[in-house]
CSV table of C-alpha atoms in Angstrom, one decimal:
chain,number,residue,atom,x,y,z
Q,1,MET,CA,-59.9,-6.0,78.0
Q,2,THR,CA,-57.7,-3.8,76.0
Q,3,LEU,CA,-56.5,-6.2,73.2
Q,4,GLU,CA,-58.1,-6.7,70.0
Q,5,LEU,CA,-57.4,-10.2,68.9
Q,6,ASN,CA,-56.3,-11.1,65.5
Q,7,THR,CA,-58.6,-13.9,64.3
Q,8,SER,CA,-56.8,-14.6,61.0
Q,9,GLN,CA,-54.4,-16.9,62.6
Q,10,ALA,CA,-54.2,-19.1,65.7
Q,11,ALA,CA,-51.5,-18.7,68.4
Q,12,VAL,CA,-48.4,-20.7,68.2
Q,13,SER,CA,-48.8,-23.2,71.3
Q,14,CYS,CA,-46.1,-23.4,73.8
Q,15,PHE,CA,-48.1,-25.9,76.0
Q,16,ASP,CA,-46.5,-28.9,74.9
Q,17,GLN,CA,-43.0,-28.1,75.9
Q,18,PRO,CA,-41.4,-31.1,77.4
Q,19,GLY,CA,-39.2,-31.2,80.5
Q,20,GLN,CA,-36.9,-28.3,81.6
Q,21,LEU,CA,-36.3,-25.6,79.1
Q,22,SER,CA,-33.0,-23.5,78.4
Q,23,VAL,CA,-33.4,-19.7,78.9
Q,24,GLU,CA,-33.2,-19.4,75.2
Q,25,GLN,CA,-35.8,-22.1,74.4
Q,26,GLY,CA,-38.1,-20.5,77.3
Q,27,ARG,CA,-37.8,-17.0,75.9
Q,28,GLN,CA,-38.6,-18.2,72.2
Q,29,ALA,CA,-41.6,-20.2,73.4
Q,30,LEU,CA,-42.9,-17.2,75.1
Q,31,LEU,CA,-42.3,-15.1,72.1
Q,32,ASP,CA,-43.9,-17.7,69.6
Q,33,ALA,CA,-46.9,-18.1,72.0
Q,34,VAL,CA,-47.7,-14.2,71.8
Q,35,ASP,CA,-46.8,-13.8,68.4
Q,36,ALA,CA,-49.7,-12.2,66.4
Q,37,ALA,CA,-52.1,-13.4,69.0
Q,38,ALA,CA,-53.1,-10.0,70.0
Q,39,LYS,CA,-53.1,-6.6,68.5
Q,40,PRO,CA,-53.5,-3.8,71.1
Q,41,GLN,CA,-56.1,-1.2,70.6
Q,42,ILE,CA,-54.8,2.1,69.0
Q,43,ILE,CA,-55.5,5.5,70.7
Q,44,GLN,CA,-54.5,8.9,69.7
Q,45,GLN,CA,-52.2,10.3,72.4
Q,46,PRO,CA,-51.0,14.1,72.8
Q,47,ILE,CA,-47.3,14.8,72.1
Q,48,ALA,CA,-46.8,15.8,75.7
Q,49,GLU,CA,-47.7,12.3,76.8
Q,50,LEU,CA,-45.8,10.2,74.3
Q,51,ALA,CA,-42.8,9.0,76.4
Q,52,GLY,CA,-43.0,5.2,76.9
Q,53,CYS,CA,-45.8,4.8,74.4
Q,54,VAL,CA,-45.5,2.3,71.6
Q,55,LEU,CA,-46.4,4.0,68.2
Q,56,ALA,CA,-48.9,2.2,66.3
Q,57,GLU,CA,-48.5,3.9,62.9
Q,58,ASP,CA,-45.8,5.4,60.9
Q,59,VAL,CA,-45.3,9.3,61.5
Q,60,ILE,CA,-45.0,10.9,58.2
Q,61,SER,CA,-43.6,14.3,58.2
Q,62,PRO,CA,-45.9,16.8,56.6
Q,63,ILE,CA,-43.3,19.6,56.3
Q,64,ASN,CA,-39.6,20.0,55.5
Q,65,VAL,CA,-37.3,20.0,58.7
Q,66,PRO,CA,-35.9,22.5,58.8
Q,67,ALA,CA,-38.6,24.4,56.9
Q,68,GLN,CA,-36.1,26.7,55.3
Q,69,THR,CA,-32.3,26.8,54.8
Q,70,ASN,CA,-30.9,28.4,57.7
Q,71,ALA,CA,-27.8,29.3,59.7
Q,72,ALA,CA,-26.2,26.5,61.9
Q,73,MET,CA,-24.3,29.2,64.1
Q,74,ASP,CA,-24.1,33.0,64.9
Q,75,GLY,CA,-22.1,35.0,62.6
Q,76,PHE,CA,-22.3,36.4,59.0
Q,77,ALA,CA,-23.8,35.1,55.9
Q,78,LEU,CA,-21.7,35.7,52.9
Q,79,ALA,CA,-22.3,35.7,49.0
Q,80,LEU,CA,-19.0,34.2,47.8
Q,81,PRO,CA,-18.2,33.9,44.3
Q,82,GLU,CA,-19.0,30.6,42.8
Q,83,ASP,CA,-16.3,30.6,40.1
Q,84,GLY,CA,-14.4,27.5,41.0
Q,85,ARG,CA,-11.7,29.3,43.3
Q,86,GLU,CA,-10.5,27.8,46.5
Q,87,VAL,CA,-9.3,31.1,48.2
Q,88,PHE,CA,-11.7,33.9,49.1
Q,89,GLU,CA,-11.6,37.6,49.8
Q,90,SER,CA,-11.2,38.7,53.4
Q,91,GLU,CA,-13.6,41.7,53.2
Q,92,TYR,CA,-17.2,42.0,52.7
Q,93,GLU,CA,-19.9,44.8,52.4
Q,94,LEU,CA,-22.2,44.4,55.4
Q,95,VAL,CA,-25.6,45.3,54.1
Q,96,GLY,CA,-28.1,44.1,56.8
Q,97,LYS,CA,-29.2,41.6,59.4
Q,98,ALA,CA,-30.9,38.2,59.3
Q,99,LEU,CA,-32.5,37.3,62.7
Q,100,ALA,CA,-34.3,34.1,63.8
Q,101,GLY,CA,-37.9,34.4,63.0
Q,102,HIS,CA,-37.5,37.6,60.8
Q,103,GLY,CA,-34.8,37.0,58.0
Q,104,PHE,CA,-33.4,39.4,55.5
Q,105,ALA,CA,-35.7,40.6,52.6
Q,106,GLY,CA,-33.2,41.4,50.1
Q,107,GLU,CA,-30.9,39.2,48.0
Q,108,LEU,CA,-27.1,39.3,48.5
Q,109,LYS,CA,-24.8,40.1,45.5
Q,110,THR,CA,-21.3,38.6,45.4
Q,111,GLY,CA,-19.0,40.3,48.0
Q,112,GLN,CA,-22.0,41.3,50.3
Q,113,ALA,CA,-22.9,40.0,53.8
Q,114,VAL,CA,-25.4,40.1,56.5
Q,115,THR,CA,-25.1,39.7,60.3
Q,116,ILE,CA,-27.0,36.4,60.9
Q,117,THR,CA,-28.1,34.4,64.0
Q,118,THR,CA,-28.4,30.7,64.6
Q,119,GLY,CA,-31.7,29.4,63.0
Q,120,ALA,CA,-32.2,32.7,60.9
Q,121,PRO,CA,-33.1,31.9,57.4
Q,122,VAL,CA,-29.9,32.3,54.9
Q,123,PRO,CA,-30.8,35.2,52.5
Q,124,ALA,CA,-31.1,34.6,48.8
Q,125,GLY,CA,-27.8,35.0,47.2
Q,126,ALA,CA,-25.8,33.8,50.4
Q,127,ASN,CA,-23.9,30.7,50.2
Q,128,SER,CA,-21.8,30.5,53.3
Q,129,VAL,CA,-21.9,31.3,57.1
Q,130,VAL,CA,-18.8,32.2,58.9
Q,131,MET,CA,-18.6,32.0,62.7
Q,132,ARG,CA,-18.5,35.5,64.5
Q,133,GLU,CA,-15.3,34.8,66.4
Q,134,ILE,CA,-13.1,34.9,63.4
Q,135,CYS,CA,-14.5,38.3,62.2
Q,136,GLN,CA,-14.3,41.9,62.6
Q,137,SER,CA,-17.0,44.2,61.8
Q,138,GLY,CA,-17.6,48.1,61.6
Q,139,ASP,CA,-18.3,50.8,59.2
Q,140,ASN,CA,-20.4,48.6,57.1
Q,141,ARG,CA,-17.8,46.2,56.4
Q,142,VAL,CA,-17.0,42.8,58.0
Q,143,VAL,CA,-13.4,41.4,57.6
Q,144,ILE,CA,-12.6,37.6,57.9
Q,145,GLU,CA,-9.4,37.0,59.9
Q,146,LYS,CA,-9.0,33.7,58.3
Q,147,PRO,CA,-10.3,33.9,54.7
Q,148,GLU,CA,-8.4,30.6,53.8
Q,149,SER,CA,-11.0,28.7,56.0
Q,150,LEU,CA,-14.2,29.9,54.1
Q,151,ARG,CA,-15.8,27.2,52.0
Q,152,LEU,CA,-19.1,27.2,49.9
Q,153,ASN,CA,-22.2,26.0,52.0
Q,154,ASP,CA,-20.2,26.0,55.3
Q,155,ASN,CA,-22.3,26.3,58.5
Q,156,ILE,CA,-25.7,26.0,56.3
Q,157,ARG,CA,-28.4,23.6,57.2
Q,158,GLN,CA,-30.5,22.9,54.1
Q,159,ALA,CA,-34.3,22.7,54.1
Q,160,GLY,CA,-35.4,19.3,54.6
Q,161,GLU,CA,-32.0,18.2,55.6
Q,162,ASP,CA,-33.4,16.6,58.8
Q,163,LEU,CA,-36.6,15.3,57.2
Q,164,ALA,CA,-38.3,16.0,53.9
Q,165,THR,CA,-42.0,16.3,53.3
Q,166,GLY,CA,-43.5,12.8,53.0
Q,167,GLN,CA,-40.6,10.9,54.7
Q,168,ILE,CA,-41.2,8.4,57.6
Q,169,ALA,CA,-40.0,10.3,60.7
Q,170,VAL,CA,-40.6,7.5,63.1
Q,171,LYS,CA,-41.6,4.0,62.2
Q,172,ALA,CA,-44.6,2.2,63.9
Q,173,GLY,CA,-43.7,-0.1,66.5
Q,174,THR,CA,-41.2,2.4,68.1
Q,175,ARG,CA,-41.2,2.8,72.0
Q,176,LEU,CA,-41.1,6.5,72.0
Q,177,THR,CA,-38.5,8.4,74.0
Q,178,PRO,CA,-38.1,12.1,74.8
Q,179,ALA,CA,-36.1,12.4,71.6
Q,180,HIS,CA,-38.9,11.1,69.6
Q,181,GLN,CA,-41.3,13.5,71.3
Q,182,GLY,CA,-39.2,16.5,70.3
Q,183,LEU,CA,-38.8,15.3,66.8
Q,184,ILE,CA,-42.6,14.8,66.5
Q,185,ALA,CA,-43.4,18.1,68.1
Q,186,SER,CA,-41.0,19.8,65.3
Q,187,LEU,CA,-43.5,18.6,62.6
Q,188,GLY,CA,-46.3,20.5,64.2
Q,189,LEU,CA,-48.3,17.7,65.1
Q,190,THR,CA,-50.5,17.7,68.3
Q,191,GLU,CA,-51.2,13.9,68.8
Q,192,VAL,CA,-50.3,10.7,67.2
Q,193,ALA,CA,-51.5,6.9,67.1
Q,194,VAL,CA,-50.2,4.8,69.7
Q,195,PHE,CA,-51.0,1.5,71.1
Q,196,LYS,CA,-53.1,1.5,74.2
Q,197,PRO,CA,-51.2,0.5,77.4
Q,198,LEU,CA,-51.4,-3.1,78.7
Q,199,VAL,CA,-53.4,-3.7,81.7
Q,200,VAL,CA,-51.5,-5.9,83.8
Q,201,ALA,CA,-52.8,-7.3,87.2
Q,202,VAL,CA,-50.2,-8.0,89.9
Q,203,PHE,CA,-50.3,-10.1,93.1
Q,204,SER,CA,-48.0,-11.8,95.7
Q,205,THR,CA,-48.7,-15.3,97.1
Q,206,GLY,CA,-47.9,-16.9,100.4
Q,207,ASP,CA,-49.1,-17.2,103.8
Q,208,GLU,CA,-45.7,-16.2,105.0
Q,209,VAL,CA,-45.9,-12.7,103.1
Q,210,VAL,CA,-47.0,-9.7,105.2
Q,211,ALA,CA,-48.1,-6.4,104.0
Q,212,GLN,CA,-45.9,-3.3,105.4
Q,213,GLY,CA,-47.2,-1.2,108.1
Q,214,GLN,CA,-47.9,-4.0,110.6
Q,215,PRO,CA,-45.6,-6.0,112.9
Q,216,LEU,CA,-43.9,-9.0,111.5
Q,217,PRO,CA,-44.8,-12.2,112.7
Q,218,ALA,CA,-42.4,-15.1,113.3
Q,219,HIS,CA,-41.5,-16.9,110.3
Q,220,SER,CA,-42.8,-14.3,108.0
Q,221,ILE,CA,-41.3,-11.6,105.4
Q,222,TYR,CA,-42.6,-8.4,104.2
Q,223,ASP,CA,-43.8,-8.3,100.7
Q,224,THR,CA,-41.2,-7.1,98.4
Q,225,ASN,CA,-41.9,-8.6,95.2
Q,226,ARG,CA,-45.0,-7.1,94.3
Q,227,TYR,CA,-43.5,-3.5,94.7
Q,228,SER,CA,-40.4,-4.5,92.3
Q,229,LEU,CA,-43.0,-5.9,89.7
Q,230,ILE,CA,-45.2,-2.8,89.8
Q,231,ALA,CA,-42.2,-0.5,89.4
Q,232,LEU,CA,-40.9,-2.7,86.4
Q,233,LEU,CA,-44.3,-2.9,84.7
Q,234,LYS,CA,-44.6,0.9,85.0
Q,235,LYS,CA,-41.2,1.5,83.5
Q,236,LEU,CA,-42.6,-0.5,80.6
Q,237,HIS,CA,-45.8,1.9,80.5
Q,238,CYS,CA,-48.2,-0.7,81.6
Q,239,ASP,CA,-51.3,0.1,83.6
Q,240,VAL,CA,-51.2,-1.9,86.7
Q,241,ILE,CA,-54.0,-3.2,88.9
Q,242,ASP,CA,-52.6,-4.3,92.3
Q,243,LEU,CA,-54.3,-7.1,93.7
Q,244,GLY,CA,-52.1,-7.2,96.9
Q,245,ILE,CA,-51.2,-10.5,98.7
Q,246,LEU,CA,-53.1,-13.7,98.4
Q,247,PRO,CA,-53.2,-16.6,100.7
Q,248,ASP,CA,-51.8,-20.2,99.6
Q,249,GLN,CA,-55.4,-21.4,99.0
Q,250,GLU,CA,-56.2,-23.0,95.7
Q,251,ALA,CA,-59.9,-21.8,95.5
Q,252,VAL,CA,-58.8,-18.2,96.2
Q,253,LEU,CA,-56.1,-18.2,93.5
Q,254,ALA,CA,-58.3,-19.8,90.9
Q,255,LYS,CA,-61.0,-17.4,91.6
Q,256,THR,CA,-58.8,-14.3,91.5
Q,257,LEU,CA,-57.2,-15.6,88.3
Q,258,ALA,CA,-60.7,-15.8,86.7
Q,259,GLU,CA,-61.7,-12.3,87.8
Q,260,SER,CA,-58.5,-10.7,86.9
Q,261,ALA,CA,-58.7,-11.8,83.4
Q,262,VAL,CA,-61.9,-9.9,82.8
Q,263,LYS,CA,-59.9,-6.6,83.8
Q,264,ALA,CA,-56.4,-7.3,82.8
Q,265,ASP,CA,-54.6,-8.3,79.4
Q,266,VAL,CA,-51.9,-10.0,81.6
Q,267,VAL,CA,-51.8,-11.4,85.0
Q,268,VAL,CA,-48.2,-11.6,87.0
Q,269,SER,CA,-47.8,-13.2,90.3
Q,270,SER,CA,-44.8,-14.1,92.4
Q,271,GLY,CA,-44.3,-17.2,94.5
Q,272,GLY,CA,-46.3,-20.4,94.4
Q,273,VAL,CA,-44.9,-21.8,91.0
Q,274,SER,CA,-42.5,-24.6,92.4
Q,275,VAL,CA,-43.4,-28.1,93.6
Q,276,GLY,CA,-43.9,-27.5,97.3
Q,277,VAL,CA,-47.0,-28.7,99.2
Q,278,ALA,CA,-48.4,-25.2,99.4
Q,279,ASP,CA,-47.5,-24.0,95.8
Q,280,TYR,CA,-51.0,-23.8,94.1
Q,281,ILE,CA,-50.6,-21.5,91.1
Q,282,LYS,CA,-50.0,-24.4,88.8
Q,283,THR,CA,-53.2,-26.3,89.9
Q,284,ALA,CA,-55.2,-23.2,90.1
Q,285,LEU,CA,-54.3,-22.1,86.7
Q,286,ALA,CA,-55.1,-25.5,85.5
Q,287,GLN,CA,-58.9,-24.8,86.7
Q,288,VAL,CA,-59.4,-21.6,84.8
Q,289,GLY,CA,-57.1,-21.7,81.9
Q,290,GLU,CA,-54.0,-23.7,80.5
Q,291,ILE,CA,-50.5,-24.0,81.9
Q,292,GLY,CA,-47.3,-23.9,79.9
Q,293,PHE,CA,-43.6,-24.7,80.7
Q,294,TRP,CA,-42.9,-24.1,84.5
Q,295,ARG,CA,-39.2,-25.5,84.9
Q,296,MET,CA,-36.4,-23.8,83.5
Q,297,ASN,CA,-32.5,-24.4,83.7
Q,298,ILE,CA,-32.0,-20.8,85.0
Q,299,ARG,CA,-30.5,-19.6,88.2
Q,300,PRO,CA,-32.0,-17.7,90.0
Q,301,GLY,CA,-35.5,-18.4,89.1
Q,302,ARG,CA,-35.9,-22.0,88.0
Q,303,PRO,CA,-39.7,-22.3,88.7
Q,304,PHE,CA,-41.3,-20.2,86.1
Q,305,ALA,CA,-45.1,-20.6,85.0
Q,306,PHE,CA,-46.6,-19.3,81.8
Q,307,GLY,CA,-50.1,-19.8,80.6
Q,308,ARG,CA,-53.3,-18.4,79.6
Q,309,ILE,CA,-56.5,-17.7,81.7
Q,310,GLY,CA,-59.4,-18.8,79.7
Q,311,LYS,CA,-59.1,-21.3,76.9
Q,312,ASP,CA,-59.3,-19.2,73.9
Q,313,LEU,CA,-57.4,-16.0,73.6
Q,314,ILE,CA,-58.1,-15.7,69.9
Q,315,ASN,CA,-61.7,-16.3,69.4
Q,316,ASN,CA,-63.1,-15.9,72.9
Q,317,PRO,CA,-61.1,-13.0,74.2
Q,318,SER,CA,-63.5,-11.9,77.0
Q,319,GLY,CA,-62.2,-13.1,80.3
Q,320,SER,CA,-59.0,-14.2,78.8
Q,321,ALA,CA,-55.5,-13.1,79.9
Q,322,TRP,CA,-51.7,-14.2,79.5
Q,323,PHE,CA,-50.4,-15.3,82.8
Q,324,PHE,CA,-46.7,-15.0,84.0
Q,325,GLY,CA,-45.9,-16.9,87.3
Q,326,LEU,CA,-42.6,-15.8,88.6
Q,327,PRO,CA,-40.5,-17.3,91.4
Q,328,GLY,CA,-40.8,-16.3,95.0
Q,329,ASN,CA,-37.2,-15.1,95.7
Q,330,PRO,CA,-36.7,-11.3,95.4
Q,331,VAL,CA,-33.8,-11.5,93.0
Q,332,ALA,CA,-35.3,-14.5,91.0
Q,333,VAL,CA,-38.3,-12.4,90.4
Q,334,MET,CA,-36.5,-9.5,88.8
Q,335,VAL,CA,-34.0,-11.6,86.7
Q,336,THR,CA,-36.9,-13.8,85.2
Q,337,PHE,CA,-38.9,-10.7,84.6
Q,338,MET,CA,-36.0,-9.2,82.7
Q,339,GLN,CA,-34.9,-12.2,80.7
Q,340,LEU,CA,-38.2,-13.9,80.2
Q,341,ALA,CA,-41.4,-11.9,80.8
Q,342,GLN,CA,-40.1,-8.5,79.4
Q,343,PRO,CA,-39.5,-9.6,75.9
Q,344,ALA,CA,-43.0,-11.2,75.6
Q,345,LEU,CA,-44.7,-8.1,77.3
Q,346,ARG,CA,-42.9,-5.6,74.8
Q,347,LYS,CA,-44.1,-8.0,71.9
Q,348,LEU,CA,-47.7,-7.7,73.4
Q,349,GLN,CA,-47.4,-3.9,73.6
Q,350,GLY,CA,-46.9,-3.9,69.8
Q,351,GLU,CA,-43.1,-2.9,70.1
Q,352,THR,CA,-41.0,-4.3,67.2
Q,353,GLY,CA,-37.2,-4.1,66.6
Q,354,TRP,CA,-36.4,-4.5,70.3
Q,355,GLN,CA,-34.5,-7.6,71.6
Q,356,LEU,CA,-32.7,-8.6,74.7
Q,357,GLN,CA,-28.9,-8.2,73.7
Q,358,GLY,CA,-26.0,-9.1,75.7
Q,359,ILE,CA,-22.8,-6.9,75.6
Q,360,PRO,CA,-19.4,-8.7,75.7
Q,361,ALA,CA,-17.2,-7.7,78.6
Q,362,LEU,CA,-14.1,-9.3,80.4
Q,363,ALA,CA,-14.6,-11.1,83.7
Q,364,GLY,CA,-12.7,-9.3,86.5
Q,365,GLU,CA,-12.7,-12.2,88.9
Q,366,LYS,CA,-13.4,-16.0,88.9
Q,367,MET,CA,-17.2,-16.6,88.7
Q,368,ARG,CA,-18.8,-20.2,89.6
Q,369,SER,CA,-21.6,-21.7,87.8
Q,370,ARG,CA,-22.6,-25.3,86.8
Q,371,GLU,CA,-22.9,-26.9,83.5
Q,372,GLY,CA,-26.4,-27.5,82.1
Q,373,ARG,CA,-27.7,-24.3,83.7
Q,374,THR,CA,-27.5,-20.7,82.7
Q,375,ASP,CA,-26.5,-18.4,85.8
Q,376,PHE,CA,-27.3,-14.6,86.2
Q,377,HIS,CA,-25.0,-13.0,88.5
Q,378,ARG,CA,-25.4,-9.5,89.7
Q,379,GLY,CA,-22.6,-7.5,88.3
Q,380,ILE,CA,-20.9,-3.9,88.2
Q,381,PHE,CA,-19.4,-3.0,84.9
Q,382,GLY,CA,-17.1,-0.2,83.9
Q,383,PHE,CA,-13.7,0.3,82.0
Q,384,ASN,CA,-10.5,-0.8,83.3
Q,385,SER,CA,-7.1,0.9,83.1
Q,386,ASP,CA,-6.7,-0.4,79.6
Q,387,GLY,CA,-10.0,0.9,78.3
Q,388,GLN,CA,-11.8,-2.4,78.2
Q,389,LEU,CA,-15.4,-3.1,79.4
Q,390,GLU,CA,-14.7,-5.1,82.6
Q,391,VAL,CA,-17.2,-6.6,85.1
Q,392,ARG,CA,-17.1,-8.0,88.5
Q,393,THR,CA,-19.9,-9.4,90.7
Q,394,THR,CA,-21.5,-7.7,93.7
Q,395,GLY,CA,-20.4,-10.4,96.1
Q,396,THR,CA,-22.4,-13.4,97.3
Q,397,GLN,CA,-25.0,-14.2,94.7
Q,398,GLY,CA,-27.9,-15.8,96.9
Q,399,SER,CA,-31.2,-15.4,95.2
Q,400,GLY,CA,-32.5,-13.9,98.4
Q,401,ILE,CA,-30.0,-11.0,98.5
Q,402,LEU,CA,-32.1,-8.2,97.1
Q,403,ARG,CA,-29.4,-5.6,98.2
Q,404,SER,CA,-27.3,-7.0,95.3
Q,405,MET,CA,-29.8,-5.7,92.8
Q,406,THR,CA,-29.2,-2.3,94.3
Q,407,GLU,CA,-25.5,-2.4,94.0
Q,408,ALA,CA,-25.4,-3.9,90.6
Q,409,ASN,CA,-25.7,-2.2,87.1
Q,410,CYS,CA,-26.1,-5.4,85.1
Q,411,LEU,CA,-26.7,-9.0,84.9
Q,412,ILE,CA,-23.8,-11.1,84.2
Q,413,GLU,CA,-24.8,-14.3,82.0
Q,414,ILE,CA,-22.9,-17.5,82.4
Q,415,GLY,CA,-24.1,-19.9,79.9
Q,416,ASP,CA,-24.9,-23.6,80.4
Q,417,ALA,CA,-21.7,-24.9,78.8
Q,418,HIS,CA,-19.6,-23.3,81.4
Q,419,ALA,CA,-18.8,-24.7,84.9
Q,420,ALA,CA,-16.8,-21.6,85.9
Q,421,ILE,CA,-15.5,-18.3,84.3
Q,422,ALA,CA,-11.7,-17.2,84.8
Q,423,PRO,CA,-10.4,-13.9,85.2
Q,424,GLY,CA,-10.1,-12.5,81.5
Q,425,ASP,CA,-12.8,-14.7,80.0
Q,426,THR,CA,-15.4,-13.0,78.0
Q,427,VAL,CA,-18.9,-13.0,79.5
Q,428,ASN,CA,-22.4,-11.3,78.3
Q,429,ILE,CA,-23.6,-8.6,80.5
Q,430,TYR,CA,-27.1,-7.1,80.3
Q,431,PRO,CA,-27.2,-3.4,81.5
Q,432,PHE,CA,-30.1,-2.5,83.7
Q,433,ALA,CA,-30.5,0.8,81.6
Q,434,ASP,CA,-33.7,-0.3,80.1
Q,435,LEU,CA,-35.7,-0.9,83.3
Q,436,LEU,CA,-33.9,-0.5,86.6
């Protein structure tokens, strides 16, 4: 297991949730259940491998960034008089060069200038940098074609302007991006403390589910959900254990769940969580752990199971893991992962400050739904001729139409208070940018 459990407080139980839950109720129940229940281990990670990691400790800047006051562009560093005037002279004595990595050793006197390159330290006495494009130089002189544009401290980056010594550069709980990598690298650090990635075991269920590379028998389908889930989990920087396809046999499912909890922090399955005669996930989980809610007012994806393998994730973590049982339909499995599992997984990873946020957009067409249920249509958003954000569906919205997810760039949320959406109504959209 890669989780160090916080024994100072018990996990908030979601296992007494009654009946069917709304999407918001379900999402909050998941977050409450994992809240402070587990603290990921901390490891030191080289800066070249930080993208996707979650920072475990604040990164404190050991230096000023930039380290010295420097030029923001190529041109000439000038020593302008600081006597309160607003208009400056057009001609200056050119006394040397300040190049990036070298600088100029002397101190400029009023009326003097040096050639300077971007990033080069501004010489002592210089108080403005003017771009080369509006200058003429020669015979140890530089002439400013537009002296009225000169200003004190123009085009100068002050030492510590980006980060001062001792300032927090990146806060703990941040999921690191390439931009964070560059910032941390600029501090001269070679490694930082991050949370160890979650280990997630994944499997598909169903006697009708067949692995790729073999003939497709009658009444069967090729396994798609497992590959979608593995890709989604890797986007979240999880270490994935692929358990393949499991048959509809309660004993096999129970044994696999128990064994997986020894190796993984989280177990994710697809299929087998409904009320069919061959849907055994719920009963198998009851043998080796505890089941949470499993019916939700969401479409696609009404059957959704959550639980824990092992009775006590707090005081007896060995052989314990969280469990997410997702629906079997290909679209439903991705919708429920993004809307329900994703927020809880991010919290388990130690990520803070992230939340699922809808963006308002205008409906470009009529959209059907049903009161009392939250629908997620696959959508394509963009800007209309008036410059307003507008969204349309991908067409037919069946939960088995996987092609719709490849054509879409967002999910369109139709809340449980609406039976339909008219063109021009405002809806919330959830862009795929984070994961897909």
